[in-house]
Short mmCIF file of C-alpha atoms in Angstrom, two decimals:
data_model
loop_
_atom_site.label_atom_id
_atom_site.label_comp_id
_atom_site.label_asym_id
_atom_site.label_seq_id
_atom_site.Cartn_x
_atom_site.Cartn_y
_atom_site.Cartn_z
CA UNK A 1034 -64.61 137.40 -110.93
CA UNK A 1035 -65.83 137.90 -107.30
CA UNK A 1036 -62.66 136.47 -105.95
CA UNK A 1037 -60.40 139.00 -108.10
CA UNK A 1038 -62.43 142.02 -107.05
CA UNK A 1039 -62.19 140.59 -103.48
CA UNK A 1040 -58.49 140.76 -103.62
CA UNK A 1041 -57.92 144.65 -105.20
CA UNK A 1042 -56.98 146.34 -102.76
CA UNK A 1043 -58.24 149.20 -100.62
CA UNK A 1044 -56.96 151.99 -102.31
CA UNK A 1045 -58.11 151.10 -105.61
CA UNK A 1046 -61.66 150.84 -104.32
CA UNK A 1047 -61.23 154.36 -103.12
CA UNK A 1048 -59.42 155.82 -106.22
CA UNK A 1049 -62.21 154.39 -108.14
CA UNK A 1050 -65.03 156.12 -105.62
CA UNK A 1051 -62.79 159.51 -106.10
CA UNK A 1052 -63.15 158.87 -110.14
CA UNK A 1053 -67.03 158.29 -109.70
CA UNK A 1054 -67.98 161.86 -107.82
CA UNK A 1055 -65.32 163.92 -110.10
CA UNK A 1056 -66.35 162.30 -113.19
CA UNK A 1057 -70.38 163.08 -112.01
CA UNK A 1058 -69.43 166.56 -111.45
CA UNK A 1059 -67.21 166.32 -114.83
CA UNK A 1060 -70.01 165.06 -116.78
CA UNK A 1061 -72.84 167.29 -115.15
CA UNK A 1062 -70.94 169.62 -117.28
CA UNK A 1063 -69.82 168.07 -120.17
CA UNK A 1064 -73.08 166.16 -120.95
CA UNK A 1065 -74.15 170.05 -121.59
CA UNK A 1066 -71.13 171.24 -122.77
CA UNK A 1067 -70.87 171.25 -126.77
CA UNK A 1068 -74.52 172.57 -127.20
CA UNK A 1069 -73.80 175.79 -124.25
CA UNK A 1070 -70.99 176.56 -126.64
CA UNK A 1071 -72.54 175.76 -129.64
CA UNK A 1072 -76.81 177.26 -129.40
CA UNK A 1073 -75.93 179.30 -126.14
CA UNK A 1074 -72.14 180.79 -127.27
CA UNK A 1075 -72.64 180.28 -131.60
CA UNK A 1076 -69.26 178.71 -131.60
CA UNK A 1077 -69.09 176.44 -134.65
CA UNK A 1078 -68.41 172.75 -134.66
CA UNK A 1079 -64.87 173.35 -135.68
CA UNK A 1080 -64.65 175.91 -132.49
CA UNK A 1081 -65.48 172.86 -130.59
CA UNK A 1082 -63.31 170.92 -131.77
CA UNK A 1083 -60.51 172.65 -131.00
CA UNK A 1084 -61.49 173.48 -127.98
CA UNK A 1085 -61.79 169.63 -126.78
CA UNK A 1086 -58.55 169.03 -128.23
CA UNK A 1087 -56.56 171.53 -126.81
CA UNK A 1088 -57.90 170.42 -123.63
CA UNK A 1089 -57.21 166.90 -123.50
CA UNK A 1090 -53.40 167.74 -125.11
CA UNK A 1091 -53.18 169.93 -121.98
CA UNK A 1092 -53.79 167.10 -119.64
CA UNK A 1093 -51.77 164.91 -121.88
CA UNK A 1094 -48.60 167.31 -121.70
CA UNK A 1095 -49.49 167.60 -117.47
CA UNK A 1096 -49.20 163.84 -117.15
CA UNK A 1097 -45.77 163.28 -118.61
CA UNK A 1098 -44.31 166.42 -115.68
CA UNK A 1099 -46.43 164.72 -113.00
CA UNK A 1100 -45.69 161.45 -113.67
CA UNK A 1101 -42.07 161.71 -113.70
CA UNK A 1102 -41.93 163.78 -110.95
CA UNK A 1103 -43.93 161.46 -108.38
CA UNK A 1104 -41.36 158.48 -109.42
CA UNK A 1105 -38.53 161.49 -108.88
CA UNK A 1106 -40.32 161.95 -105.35
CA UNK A 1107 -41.46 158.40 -104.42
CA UNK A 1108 -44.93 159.90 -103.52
CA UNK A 1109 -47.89 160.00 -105.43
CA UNK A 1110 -50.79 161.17 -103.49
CA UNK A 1111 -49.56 164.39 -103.28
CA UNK A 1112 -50.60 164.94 -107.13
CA UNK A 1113 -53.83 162.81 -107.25
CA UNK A 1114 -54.97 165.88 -104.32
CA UNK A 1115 -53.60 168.34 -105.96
CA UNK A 1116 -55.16 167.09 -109.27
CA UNK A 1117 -58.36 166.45 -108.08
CA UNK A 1118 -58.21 169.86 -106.35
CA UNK A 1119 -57.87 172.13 -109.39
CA UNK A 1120 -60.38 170.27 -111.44
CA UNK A 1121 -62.74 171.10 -108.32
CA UNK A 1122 -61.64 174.58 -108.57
CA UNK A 1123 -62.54 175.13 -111.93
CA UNK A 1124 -65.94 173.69 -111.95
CA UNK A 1125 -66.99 177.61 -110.36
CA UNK A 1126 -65.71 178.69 -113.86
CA UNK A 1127 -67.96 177.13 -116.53
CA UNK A 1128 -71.48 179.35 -115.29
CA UNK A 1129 -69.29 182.30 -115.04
CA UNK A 1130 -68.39 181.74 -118.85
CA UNK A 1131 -69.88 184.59 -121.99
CA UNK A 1132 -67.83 183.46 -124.58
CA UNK A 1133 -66.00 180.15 -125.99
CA UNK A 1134 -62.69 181.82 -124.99
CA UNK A 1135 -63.37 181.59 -121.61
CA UNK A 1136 -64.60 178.25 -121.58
CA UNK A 1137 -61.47 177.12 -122.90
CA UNK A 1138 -59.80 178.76 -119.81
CA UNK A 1139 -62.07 176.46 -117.21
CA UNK A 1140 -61.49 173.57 -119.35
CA UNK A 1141 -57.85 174.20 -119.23
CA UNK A 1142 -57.68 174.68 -115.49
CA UNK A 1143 -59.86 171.81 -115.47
CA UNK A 1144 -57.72 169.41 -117.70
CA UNK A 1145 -54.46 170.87 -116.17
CA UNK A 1146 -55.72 169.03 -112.50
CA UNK A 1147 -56.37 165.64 -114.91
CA UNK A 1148 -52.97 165.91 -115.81
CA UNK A 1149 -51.60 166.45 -112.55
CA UNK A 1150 -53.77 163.26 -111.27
CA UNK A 1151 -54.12 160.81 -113.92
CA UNK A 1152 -50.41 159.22 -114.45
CA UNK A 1153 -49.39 159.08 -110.45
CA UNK A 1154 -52.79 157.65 -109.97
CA UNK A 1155 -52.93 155.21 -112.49
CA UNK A 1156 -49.21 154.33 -111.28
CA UNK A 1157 -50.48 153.89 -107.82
CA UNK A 1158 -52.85 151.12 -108.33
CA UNK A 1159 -50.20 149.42 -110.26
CA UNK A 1160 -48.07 149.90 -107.03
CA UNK A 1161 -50.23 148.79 -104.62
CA UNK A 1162 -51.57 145.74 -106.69
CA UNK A 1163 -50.25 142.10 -107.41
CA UNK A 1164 -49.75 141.66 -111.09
CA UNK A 1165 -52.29 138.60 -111.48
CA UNK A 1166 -55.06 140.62 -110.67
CA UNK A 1167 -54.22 144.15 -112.11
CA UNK A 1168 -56.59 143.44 -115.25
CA UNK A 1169 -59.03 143.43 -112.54
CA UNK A 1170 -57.92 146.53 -110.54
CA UNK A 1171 -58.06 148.62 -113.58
CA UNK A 1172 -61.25 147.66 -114.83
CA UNK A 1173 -62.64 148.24 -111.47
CA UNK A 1174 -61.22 151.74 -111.33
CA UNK A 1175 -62.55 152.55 -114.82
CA UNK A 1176 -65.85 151.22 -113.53
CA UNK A 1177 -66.51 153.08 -110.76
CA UNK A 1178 -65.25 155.78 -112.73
CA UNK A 1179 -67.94 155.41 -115.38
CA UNK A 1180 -70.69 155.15 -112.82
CA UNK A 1181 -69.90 158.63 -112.43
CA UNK A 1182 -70.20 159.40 -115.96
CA UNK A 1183 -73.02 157.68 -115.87
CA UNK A 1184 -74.65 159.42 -113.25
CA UNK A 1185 -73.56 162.75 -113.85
CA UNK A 1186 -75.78 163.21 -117.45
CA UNK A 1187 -78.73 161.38 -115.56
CA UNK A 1188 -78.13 164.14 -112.61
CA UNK A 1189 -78.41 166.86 -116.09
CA UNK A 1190 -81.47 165.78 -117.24
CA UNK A 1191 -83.07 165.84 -113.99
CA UNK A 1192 -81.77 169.18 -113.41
CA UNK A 1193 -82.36 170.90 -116.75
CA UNK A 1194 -86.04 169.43 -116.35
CA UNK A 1195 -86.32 170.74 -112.52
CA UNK A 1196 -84.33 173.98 -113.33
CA UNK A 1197 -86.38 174.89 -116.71
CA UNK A 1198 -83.38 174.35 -119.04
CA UNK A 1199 -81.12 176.34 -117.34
CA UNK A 1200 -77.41 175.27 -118.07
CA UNK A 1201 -75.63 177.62 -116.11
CA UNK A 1202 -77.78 176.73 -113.30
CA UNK A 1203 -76.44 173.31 -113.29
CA UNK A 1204 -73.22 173.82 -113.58
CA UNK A 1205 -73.30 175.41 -110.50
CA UNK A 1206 -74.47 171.85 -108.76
CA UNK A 1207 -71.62 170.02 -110.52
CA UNK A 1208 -69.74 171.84 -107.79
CA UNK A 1209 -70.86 169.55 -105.04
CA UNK A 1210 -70.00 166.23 -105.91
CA UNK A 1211 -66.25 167.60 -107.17
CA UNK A 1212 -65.45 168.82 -103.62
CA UNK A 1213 -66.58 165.09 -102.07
CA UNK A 1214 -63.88 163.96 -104.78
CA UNK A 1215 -60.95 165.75 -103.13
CA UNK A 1216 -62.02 165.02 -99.46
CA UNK A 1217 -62.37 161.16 -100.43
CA UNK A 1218 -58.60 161.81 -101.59
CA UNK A 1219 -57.45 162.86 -98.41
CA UNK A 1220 -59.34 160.32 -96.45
CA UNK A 1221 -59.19 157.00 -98.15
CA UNK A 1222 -56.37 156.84 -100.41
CA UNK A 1223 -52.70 155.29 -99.13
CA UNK A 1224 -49.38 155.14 -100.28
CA UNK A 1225 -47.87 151.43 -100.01
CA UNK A 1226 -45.28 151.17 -97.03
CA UNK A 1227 -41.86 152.27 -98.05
CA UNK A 1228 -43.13 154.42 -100.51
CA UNK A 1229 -41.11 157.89 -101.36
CA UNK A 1230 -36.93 158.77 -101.01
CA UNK A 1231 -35.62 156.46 -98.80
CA UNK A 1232 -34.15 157.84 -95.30
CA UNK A 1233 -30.83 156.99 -94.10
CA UNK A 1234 -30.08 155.21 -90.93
CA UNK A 1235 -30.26 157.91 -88.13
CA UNK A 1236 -27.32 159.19 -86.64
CA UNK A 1237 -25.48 157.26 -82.83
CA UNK A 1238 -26.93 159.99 -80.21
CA UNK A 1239 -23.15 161.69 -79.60
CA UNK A 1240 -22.55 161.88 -83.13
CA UNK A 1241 -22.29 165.60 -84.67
CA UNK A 1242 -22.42 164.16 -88.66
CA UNK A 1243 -25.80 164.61 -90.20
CA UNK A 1244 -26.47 162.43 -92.50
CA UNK A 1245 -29.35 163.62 -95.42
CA UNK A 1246 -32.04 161.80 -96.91
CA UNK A 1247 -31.02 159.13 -99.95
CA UNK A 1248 -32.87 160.33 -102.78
CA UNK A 1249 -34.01 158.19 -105.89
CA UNK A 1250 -31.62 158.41 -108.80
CA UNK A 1251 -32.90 161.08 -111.26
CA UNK A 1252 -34.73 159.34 -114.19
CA UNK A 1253 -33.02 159.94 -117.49
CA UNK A 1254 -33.48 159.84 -120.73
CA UNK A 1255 -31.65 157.19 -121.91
CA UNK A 1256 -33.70 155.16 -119.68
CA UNK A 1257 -36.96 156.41 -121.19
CA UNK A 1258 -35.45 155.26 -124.06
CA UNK A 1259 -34.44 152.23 -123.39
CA UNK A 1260 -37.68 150.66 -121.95
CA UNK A 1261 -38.98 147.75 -123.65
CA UNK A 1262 -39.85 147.63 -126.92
CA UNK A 1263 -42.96 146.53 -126.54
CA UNK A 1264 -43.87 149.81 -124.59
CA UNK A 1265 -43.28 151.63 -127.10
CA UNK A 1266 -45.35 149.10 -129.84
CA UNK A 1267 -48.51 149.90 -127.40
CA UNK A 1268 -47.41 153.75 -127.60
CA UNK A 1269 -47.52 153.74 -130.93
CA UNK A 1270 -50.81 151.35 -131.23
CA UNK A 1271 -52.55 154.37 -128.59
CA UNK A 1272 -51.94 156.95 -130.52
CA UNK A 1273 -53.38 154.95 -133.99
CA UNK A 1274 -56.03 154.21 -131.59
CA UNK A 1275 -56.68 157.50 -130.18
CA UNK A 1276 -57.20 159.06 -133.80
CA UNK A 1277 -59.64 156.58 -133.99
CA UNK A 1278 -61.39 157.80 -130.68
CA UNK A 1279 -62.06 161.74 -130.89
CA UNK A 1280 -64.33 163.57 -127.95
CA UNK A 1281 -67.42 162.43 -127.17
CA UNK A 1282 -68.72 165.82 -127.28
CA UNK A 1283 -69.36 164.80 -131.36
CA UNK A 1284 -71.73 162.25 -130.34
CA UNK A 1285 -73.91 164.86 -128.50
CA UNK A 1286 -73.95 166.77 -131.34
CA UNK A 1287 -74.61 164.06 -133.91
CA UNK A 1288 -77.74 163.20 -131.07
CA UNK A 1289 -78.68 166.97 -131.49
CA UNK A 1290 -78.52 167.37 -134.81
CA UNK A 1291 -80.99 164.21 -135.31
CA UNK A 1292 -83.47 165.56 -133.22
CA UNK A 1293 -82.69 165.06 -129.78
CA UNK A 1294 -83.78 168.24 -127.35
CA UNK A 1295 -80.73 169.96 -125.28
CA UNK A 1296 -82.91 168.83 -122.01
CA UNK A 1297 -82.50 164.85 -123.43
CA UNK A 1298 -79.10 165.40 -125.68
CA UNK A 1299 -77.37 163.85 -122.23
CA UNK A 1300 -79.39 160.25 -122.36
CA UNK A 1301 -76.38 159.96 -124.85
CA UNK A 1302 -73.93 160.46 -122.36
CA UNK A 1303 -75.87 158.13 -120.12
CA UNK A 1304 -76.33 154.97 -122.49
CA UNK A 1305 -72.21 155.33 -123.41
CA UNK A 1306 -71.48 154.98 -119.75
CA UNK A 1307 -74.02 152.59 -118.81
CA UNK A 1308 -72.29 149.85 -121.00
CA UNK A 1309 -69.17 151.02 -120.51
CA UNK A 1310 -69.89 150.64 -116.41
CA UNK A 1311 -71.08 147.04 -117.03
CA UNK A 1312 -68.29 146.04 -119.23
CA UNK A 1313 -64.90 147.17 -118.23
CA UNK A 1314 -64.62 145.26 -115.11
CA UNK A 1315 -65.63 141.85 -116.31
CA UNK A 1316 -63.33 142.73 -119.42
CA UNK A 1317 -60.63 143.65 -117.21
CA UNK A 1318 -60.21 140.64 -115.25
CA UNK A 1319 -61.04 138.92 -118.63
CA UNK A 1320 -57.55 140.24 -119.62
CA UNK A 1321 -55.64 138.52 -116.78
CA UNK A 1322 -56.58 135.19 -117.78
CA UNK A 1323 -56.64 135.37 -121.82
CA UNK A 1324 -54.22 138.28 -122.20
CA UNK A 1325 -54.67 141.92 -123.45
CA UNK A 1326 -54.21 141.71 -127.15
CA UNK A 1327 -57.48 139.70 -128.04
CA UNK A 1328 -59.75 142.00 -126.28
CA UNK A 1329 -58.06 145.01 -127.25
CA UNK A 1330 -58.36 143.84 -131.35
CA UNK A 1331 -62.00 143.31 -130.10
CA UNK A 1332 -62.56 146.38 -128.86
CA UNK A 1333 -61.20 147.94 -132.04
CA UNK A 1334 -63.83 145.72 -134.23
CA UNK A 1335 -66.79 147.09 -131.80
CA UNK A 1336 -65.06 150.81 -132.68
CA UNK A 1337 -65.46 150.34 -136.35
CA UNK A 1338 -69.42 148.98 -135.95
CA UNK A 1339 -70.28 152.07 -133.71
CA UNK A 1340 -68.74 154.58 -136.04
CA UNK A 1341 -70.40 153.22 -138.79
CA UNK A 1342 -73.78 152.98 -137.00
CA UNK A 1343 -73.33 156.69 -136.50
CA UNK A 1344 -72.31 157.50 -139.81
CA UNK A 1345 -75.94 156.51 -140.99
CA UNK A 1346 -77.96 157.32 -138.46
CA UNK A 1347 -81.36 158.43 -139.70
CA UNK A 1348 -82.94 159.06 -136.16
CA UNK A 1349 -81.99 159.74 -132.53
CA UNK A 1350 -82.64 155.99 -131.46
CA UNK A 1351 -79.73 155.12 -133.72
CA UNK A 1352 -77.29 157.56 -132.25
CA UNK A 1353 -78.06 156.18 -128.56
CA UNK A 1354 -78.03 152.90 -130.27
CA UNK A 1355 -74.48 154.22 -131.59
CA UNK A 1356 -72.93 155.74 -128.24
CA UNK A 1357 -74.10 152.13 -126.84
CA UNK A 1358 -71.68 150.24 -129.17
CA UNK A 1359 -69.10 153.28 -128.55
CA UNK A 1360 -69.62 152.33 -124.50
CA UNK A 1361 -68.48 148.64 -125.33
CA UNK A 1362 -65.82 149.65 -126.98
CA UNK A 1363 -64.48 151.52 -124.21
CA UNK A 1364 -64.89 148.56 -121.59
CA UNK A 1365 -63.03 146.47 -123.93
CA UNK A 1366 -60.04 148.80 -124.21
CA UNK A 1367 -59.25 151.93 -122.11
CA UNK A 1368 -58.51 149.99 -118.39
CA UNK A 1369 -56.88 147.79 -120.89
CA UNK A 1370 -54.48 150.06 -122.27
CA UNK A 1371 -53.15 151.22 -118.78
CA UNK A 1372 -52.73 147.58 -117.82
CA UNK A 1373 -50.59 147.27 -120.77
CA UNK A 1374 -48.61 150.09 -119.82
CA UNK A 1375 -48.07 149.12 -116.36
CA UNK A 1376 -47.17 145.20 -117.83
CA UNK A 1377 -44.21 146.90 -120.12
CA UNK A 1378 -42.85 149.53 -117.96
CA UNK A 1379 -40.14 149.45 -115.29
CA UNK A 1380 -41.32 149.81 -111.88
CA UNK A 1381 -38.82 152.80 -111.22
CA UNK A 1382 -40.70 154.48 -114.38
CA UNK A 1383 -44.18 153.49 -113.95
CA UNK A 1384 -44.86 157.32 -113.45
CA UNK A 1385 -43.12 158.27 -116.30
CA UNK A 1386 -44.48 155.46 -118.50
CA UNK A 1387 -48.02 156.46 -118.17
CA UNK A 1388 -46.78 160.23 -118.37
CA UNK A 1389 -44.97 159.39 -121.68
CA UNK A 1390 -48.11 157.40 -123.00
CA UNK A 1391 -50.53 160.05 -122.14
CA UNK A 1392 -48.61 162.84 -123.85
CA UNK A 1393 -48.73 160.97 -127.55
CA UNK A 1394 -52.28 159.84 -126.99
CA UNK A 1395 -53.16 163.33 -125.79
CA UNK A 1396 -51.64 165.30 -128.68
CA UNK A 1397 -53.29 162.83 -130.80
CA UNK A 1398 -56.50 163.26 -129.19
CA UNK A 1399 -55.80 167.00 -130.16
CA UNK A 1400 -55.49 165.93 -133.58
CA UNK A 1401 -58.18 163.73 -133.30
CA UNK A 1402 -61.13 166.43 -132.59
CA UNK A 1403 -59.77 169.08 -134.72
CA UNK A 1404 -59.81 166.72 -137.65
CA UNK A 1405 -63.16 165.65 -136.64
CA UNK A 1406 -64.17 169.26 -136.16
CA UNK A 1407 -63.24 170.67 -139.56
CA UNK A 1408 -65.07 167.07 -141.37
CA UNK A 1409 -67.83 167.99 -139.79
CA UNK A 1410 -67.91 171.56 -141.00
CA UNK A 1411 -66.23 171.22 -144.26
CA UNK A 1412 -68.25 167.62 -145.07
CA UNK A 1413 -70.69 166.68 -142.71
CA UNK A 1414 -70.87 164.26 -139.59
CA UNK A 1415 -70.89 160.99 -141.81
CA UNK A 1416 -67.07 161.98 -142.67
CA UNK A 1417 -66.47 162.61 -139.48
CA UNK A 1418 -67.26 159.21 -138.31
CA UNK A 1419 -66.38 157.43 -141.23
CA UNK A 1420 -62.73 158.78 -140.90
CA UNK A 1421 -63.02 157.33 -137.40
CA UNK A 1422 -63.92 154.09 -138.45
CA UNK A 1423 -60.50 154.09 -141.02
CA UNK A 1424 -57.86 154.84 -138.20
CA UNK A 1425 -59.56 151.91 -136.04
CA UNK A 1426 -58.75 149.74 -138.77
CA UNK A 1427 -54.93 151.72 -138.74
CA UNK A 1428 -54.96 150.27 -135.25
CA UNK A 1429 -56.43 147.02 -135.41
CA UNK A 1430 -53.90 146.35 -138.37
CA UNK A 1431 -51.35 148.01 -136.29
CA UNK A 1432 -51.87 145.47 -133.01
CA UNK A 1433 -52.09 142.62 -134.72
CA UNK A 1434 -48.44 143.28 -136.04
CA UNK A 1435 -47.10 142.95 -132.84
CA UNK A 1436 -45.88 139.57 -132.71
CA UNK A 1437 -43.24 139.77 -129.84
CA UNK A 1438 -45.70 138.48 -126.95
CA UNK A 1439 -49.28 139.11 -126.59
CA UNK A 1440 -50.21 142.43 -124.90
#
């Protein structure tokens, strides 16, 4: 494993160091989140709900315009920045907000900058790294990505202990670690040579013709169309999957509503990522050697145990002993799922590709927390998780279908 990671390159390490301080800025917030809408706002789980979804459709719909245009423009650094620059900007926004309306205004300028960053970015480290280790470059990403996640509730519970409980209070730190995010953008993350419209030959020195940069073809859709099958199987299995997988802002509450106190509610947050951290790296270059498919089916069985886990908790111990199982599941399958996207896709549309698959796992993610949302008010957070556990088994039925070649 040390030998893969030795060989990922340099801008991979650096996108992943970008993911850590944005997602411990993210989750600073986030870990805090659901119960500031829900005890400091009185929005109702439902409110919530929708609220999460809408946001992650946003960055869904984002990523399908930003990564088509960075393969229309050869460059993709531009929109990481930029990305990573409005998600800083918004952070400001969340201890400004009085009501759950205007929450869902920073978390749309917030998700609007994931959108903007997350297809380029994820089609970067597919352009920059050899396909026998990509596994590996993903899972590292997602790592270092998690460590962020994982810090950034820790950093909450410090805070809301040293700052008496106040939430807006620490939303104002989250601030800090956003705006290292964007300069580490600027500083350490590089384009592979050749990248971006190619430029014709310049002109003989007495020549009066001009000649005008050679852009890239403009991607059509017939060609979106036309990508491989088997693209479109995993598009298809990520959405399945993504019903499966609604916000993690439910396992707060379900933390909450056992007992947990608003100052702790993040250790949830902080178990999740903790496994997830550990896992998704080894898993990752796991995948290179023994394919995607296995691990992916696997991650769907671990899915099924943590929703069920959480469906009966009695206590808080068994919904941090829930969000732990939830954390393996997500080292076993979301680097995954990008690797499988950048396996299927055309290098030409690797932008697009991710764009494409973000959009139908987003607006299924939208579907995804309003559905849990309205169980939970209508029913009660057993339905909510026990619904969860149903579409993983749509999915796991759903990838083990797909016969063609392994994932």
């Amino acid at each position: 494993m040390a030998s893969r990671l030795s060989r990922v390159p340099r801008t991979v390490w650096a996108l992943g160091f970008v993911s850590l301080f944005m997602d411990a800025s993210s989750e600073l917030v986030h870990s805090l989140l659901p119960l500031f809408l829900v005890v400091g706002l009185g929005a109702s789980p439902a409110v919530l709900g929708v609220i999460e979804g809408i946001a992650e459709a946003t960055a869904a719909v984002a990523k399908v315009f930003s990564g088509w245009l960075s393969d229309r423009l050869g460059h993709r650094k531009l929109l990481v920045g930029l990305g990573y620059g409005l998600a800083a900007v918004s952070k400001p926004l969340f201890p400004l907000a009085s009501s759950a309306g205007m929450v869902l205004a920073a978390r749309f300028i917030d998700r609007v900058g994931k959108g903007l960053r997350g297809a380029p970015r994820d089609a970067l480290v597919a352009d920059v790294t050899p396909p026998d280790v990509r596994g590996a470059a993903y899972g590292l990403r997602q790592s270092l990505d998690t460590v962020g996640a994982f810090l950034g509730p820790l950093a909450a519970i410090g805070l809301m202990g040293l700052l008496d409980g106040n939430m807006r209070a620490v939303f104002v730190v989250a601030a800090v670690p956003a705006l290292i995010a964007v300069l580490l953008v600027v500083v350490g993350v590089e384009e592979p040579r050749g990248s971006g419209p190619r430029k014709a030959a310049a002109p003989a020195r007495r020549s009066p013709v001009r000649r005008t940069p050679v852009r890239p073809p403009p991607v059509r859709w017939s060609e979106i169309r036309g990508m491989d099958p088997v693209f479109w199987a995993a598009v298809g299995v990520g959405v399945v999957f993504t019903l499966a997988r609604f916000s993690e802002a439910f396992l707060l509450l379900r933390a909450s509503e056992l007992g947990l106190s608003a100052t702790l509610a993040p250790l949830v947050l902080v178990v999740m990522n903790a496994v997830y951290a550990l896992a998704a790296a080894p898993l990752g270059g796991l995948s290179d050697r023994v394919g995607r498919r296995p691990l992916l089916v696997a991650g769907l069985a671990v899915l099924i145990v943590a929703d069920l886990v959480l469906a009966r908790a009695e206590a808080p111990w068994m919904a941090l002993a829930g969000a732990a199982i939830w954390g393996l599941h997500m080292g076993f399958t979301q680097g995954l799922l990008s690797a499988v996207v950048a396996d299927t896709a055309p290098e030409r549309l690797r932008g697009t590709a991710f764009g494409v698959f973000n959009l139908a796992t987003g607006a299924a993610l939208l579907a995804a927390s309003a559905i849990a949302g309205l169980l939970w008010s209508a029913i009660g957070p057993a339905a909510t998780f026990l619904t969860g556990a149903g579409f993983a088994a749509l999915a796991m039925i759903g990838l083990l279908a797909l016969r063609r070649r392994p994932a």
